[in-house]
Amino acid sequence: MASNDLCQSTNEMGCLSAVLLDMDGTILDTTVELCSAVASAANRMVPSLSLHHSQILSDYPNLYGGPLEEFHDTIIIPHRPGLTEDEHERSTAEFIRFFLEEVKHSPPSPCFDDVLGALEGLKAKYPSLLFAVATTKPTKTAESDLTSSAVPDTLRSLLSHVQGTDAGISPKPAPDVLLRCASAIGVDIEKTIYVGDTSRDSGAGRAAGCMMTVTVQRDAGKLGDKLGAHEVISDFMGIEGAFNRWRVES
């Protein structure tokens, strides 16, 4: 059965046109890169903070996976009260510039071990199934990350499209980046699932109208937390099983 057909059975993924994927924390292990760059950017703007990268997750857990503007407003603005609108805009731009400078000097982030094999397995079983990335990072940065020396060359070749949150696209949990991604690869968003690792991802998937949302929770101690998604898995090998369970239960 072609992957763009409607489901005829609850035990197959034939009703899907595409699996859309978050990137940071889902495909790539970018936790250290992100937290280090945020901490360094914040320290450059407010030296008295003296943030360590480990504090980003512990002190600001709800920001992970979100836009840099929210990191700036949460961490920096309390130390810069009374900014005018123009000053706030310049401060945000400075924070983002510092962050990107820090990222450029960071070692490339590796791909999680389970990702490539799982996607290759799904592609072999469902040849018409498409894979694409919909990420918070700008497209240019995402492409660079996915083609770094730390990522197998074959991973990028499996992806039909990489869609970042570029200018004019609202960040997740808004559905914009997912809708743009689905449009780019020519599929109906209602025939896709979105795989991510944060509540912002599952929120964006639901808002976009994805058939299903999946949270990858590699921390065994948190595996029961779906973060708003329909299903939760411990690694990419569980995508098909999660889809089948959800189809049966729904």
XYZ file of C-alpha atoms in Angstrom:
250
model
C 0.000 0.000 0.000
C 1.381 3.387 -0.973
C 2.075 5.717 1.923
C -0.311 8.393 0.627
C -3.329 6.068 0.731
C -5.883 6.184 3.529
C -5.444 3.712 6.364
C -6.924 0.330 5.621
C -5.564 -1.308 8.758
C -4.645 -0.260 12.255
C -1.439 -2.303 11.988
C 0.346 -0.356 9.271
C 1.586 3.160 8.603
C 0.165 3.276 5.086
C -2.092 6.238 5.841
C 0.891 8.510 6.453
C 2.407 10.772 3.857
C 5.272 12.038 6.021
C 6.990 11.995 9.379
C 7.975 15.531 10.360
C 10.814 15.815 12.847
C 12.041 18.378 15.307
C 15.844 18.691 15.210
C 17.477 19.887 18.459
C 17.048 17.294 21.184
C 15.164 14.993 18.818
C 17.522 14.178 15.944
C 20.643 15.898 17.233
C 21.992 15.868 20.778
C 22.323 19.647 21.020
C 21.710 20.100 24.742
C 25.274 21.102 25.608
C 25.594 23.326 22.532
C 22.364 25.180 23.232
C 22.831 25.587 26.963
C 26.469 26.639 26.630
C 25.650 29.230 23.966
C 22.735 30.663 25.953
C 24.810 30.863 29.138
C 27.756 32.472 27.338
C 25.539 34.995 25.540
C 23.802 35.905 28.795
C 27.123 36.293 30.616
C 28.441 38.592 27.894
C 25.425 40.844 28.369
C 25.183 40.596 32.173
C 28.609 39.471 33.498
C 27.363 39.333 37.081
C 25.124 36.376 36.147
C 28.097 34.001 35.831
C 25.785 31.312 34.453
C 27.052 27.775 33.936
C 25.504 25.847 31.064
C 24.017 23.313 33.494
C 21.907 26.079 35.058
C 19.966 26.679 31.843
C 18.094 23.396 32.150
C 17.793 23.489 35.936
C 16.862 27.164 36.367
C 14.920 27.723 33.133
C 13.451 24.322 32.192
C 10.416 25.738 30.420
C 12.556 27.658 27.933
C 14.303 24.654 26.389
C 13.190 24.213 22.785
C 11.774 27.713 22.618
C 12.795 30.806 20.649
C 15.844 32.801 21.668
C 13.653 35.836 22.275
C 12.110 34.050 25.260
C 15.523 33.175 26.675
C 16.458 36.834 26.369
C 13.299 38.155 27.985
C 13.428 35.671 30.868
C 17.145 35.857 31.661
C 18.267 39.312 30.540
C 15.314 41.672 30.932
C 15.100 41.363 34.756
C 18.599 42.858 34.805
C 17.686 45.618 32.355
C 14.468 47.165 33.665
C 12.873 50.156 31.998
C 13.998 49.497 28.439
C 12.123 51.318 25.725
C 10.693 49.300 22.854
C 13.648 50.193 20.633
C 16.138 49.371 23.402
C 14.415 46.043 23.998
C 14.658 45.233 20.302
C 18.370 46.084 20.221
C 19.006 44.070 23.374
C 17.258 41.039 21.884
C 19.233 41.352 18.658
C 22.475 41.578 20.627
C 21.617 38.430 22.609
C 20.816 36.483 19.439
C 24.030 37.721 17.797
C 26.099 36.628 20.798
C 24.312 33.258 20.847
C 25.035 32.618 17.172
C 28.670 33.631 17.641
C 28.991 31.146 20.488
C 27.329 28.372 18.448
C 29.817 28.912 15.616
C 32.649 28.124 18.008
C 30.928 25.064 19.505
C 31.862 21.528 18.477
C 29.272 20.069 16.090
C 26.429 18.253 17.800
C 26.146 14.531 17.097
C 23.126 12.633 15.862
C 21.459 10.389 18.433
C 22.489 6.768 17.824
C 18.955 5.496 17.226
C 17.861 7.998 14.574
C 19.527 6.869 11.356
C 18.770 3.163 11.720
C 15.144 3.830 12.610
C 14.532 6.135 9.643
C 16.297 3.773 7.259
C 14.143 0.928 8.557
C 10.927 2.882 8.054
C 12.000 3.958 4.579
C 12.767 0.365 3.592
C 9.376 -0.796 4.840
C 7.395 2.188 3.512
C 9.321 3.490 0.461
C 6.898 6.340 -0.259
C 7.014 7.699 3.282
C 8.723 11.103 3.426
C 10.834 12.525 6.234
C 11.375 16.235 6.799
C 12.630 18.532 9.549
C 10.642 21.404 11.072
C 12.834 23.190 13.619
C 13.059 26.331 15.724
C 16.493 27.160 14.314
C 16.798 29.190 11.084
C 16.934 27.005 7.977
C 20.524 27.923 7.147
C 21.730 27.012 10.640
C 19.738 23.774 10.655
C 21.200 22.718 7.304
C 24.682 23.397 8.620
C 24.038 21.345 11.752
C 22.620 18.411 9.782
C 25.603 18.291 7.437
C 28.337 18.659 10.039
C 31.142 16.168 10.525
C 29.334 14.763 13.585
C 26.298 13.643 11.551
C 26.284 10.686 9.118
C 26.039 11.851 5.497
C 23.197 9.444 4.854
C 20.908 11.181 7.351
C 20.527 14.362 5.298
C 19.857 12.311 2.169
C 16.834 10.758 3.903
C 15.281 14.179 4.531
C 13.127 15.606 1.754
C 13.225 19.097 3.244
C 14.621 21.083 6.167
C 12.385 23.925 7.293
C 13.608 26.370 9.884
C 11.838 29.155 11.722
C 12.921 31.956 9.426
C 11.768 35.580 9.373
C 7.997 35.841 9.241
C 7.434 32.375 10.762
C 6.082 32.328 14.312
C 7.961 29.970 16.657
C 6.481 26.808 18.111
C 4.007 26.128 19.650
C 2.558 28.102 16.750
C 1.997 25.712 13.824
C 3.697 27.879 11.183
C 6.950 25.965 10.695
C 5.132 22.626 10.403
C 2.628 23.975 7.912
C 5.435 25.514 5.860
C 7.336 22.230 5.932
C 4.334 20.142 4.847
C 3.631 22.572 2.029
C 7.250 22.417 0.854
C 7.138 18.638 0.467
C 3.613 18.666 -0.951
C 1.745 16.683 1.694
C -1.474 17.153 3.642
C -0.553 18.083 7.215
C -3.385 15.825 8.417
C -1.478 12.852 6.990
C 1.683 13.536 8.973
C 2.980 12.845 12.450
C 5.323 15.178 14.267
C 8.108 13.804 16.448
C 9.662 16.156 18.998
C 10.996 16.306 22.536
C 9.232 19.253 24.186
C 5.713 20.419 24.953
C 6.226 23.156 22.368
C 6.688 20.476 19.731
C 3.543 18.576 20.647
C 1.632 21.844 20.889
C 2.751 22.866 17.411
C 1.830 19.464 16.007
C -1.650 19.606 17.484
C -2.157 23.214 16.366
C -1.058 22.367 12.834
C -3.533 19.489 12.635
C -1.046 16.617 12.441
C -2.618 13.184 12.594
C -0.500 12.372 15.622
C 2.250 13.828 17.807
C 5.041 11.825 19.440
C 7.453 12.827 22.215
C 10.894 11.220 22.345
C 11.752 10.932 26.033
C 15.225 9.373 26.219
C 15.440 9.977 29.967
C 14.033 6.734 31.383
C 13.003 8.521 34.552
C 10.663 10.788 32.585
C 9.353 8.261 30.071
C 5.759 8.499 31.298
C 5.600 12.225 30.522
C 4.094 12.678 27.052
C 4.496 16.480 27.254
C 1.158 16.938 25.533
C 1.766 14.428 22.744
C -0.435 11.485 21.813
C 2.363 8.976 22.468
C 5.793 8.853 24.111
C 8.763 6.706 23.047
C 12.213 6.113 24.462
C 13.969 6.089 21.078
C 13.258 6.381 17.370
C 12.853 2.635 16.976
C 9.512 3.060 18.717
C 7.889 5.371 16.154
C 5.985 2.686 14.257
C 4.871 0.927 17.430
C 3.625 4.203 18.916
C 1.669 4.924 15.740
C 0.083 1.473 15.761
C -0.879 1.753 19.448
C -2.440 5.126 18.902
C -4.406 3.940 15.871
C -5.822 1.037 17.851
C -6.685 3.145 20.879
C -8.233 5.964 18.843
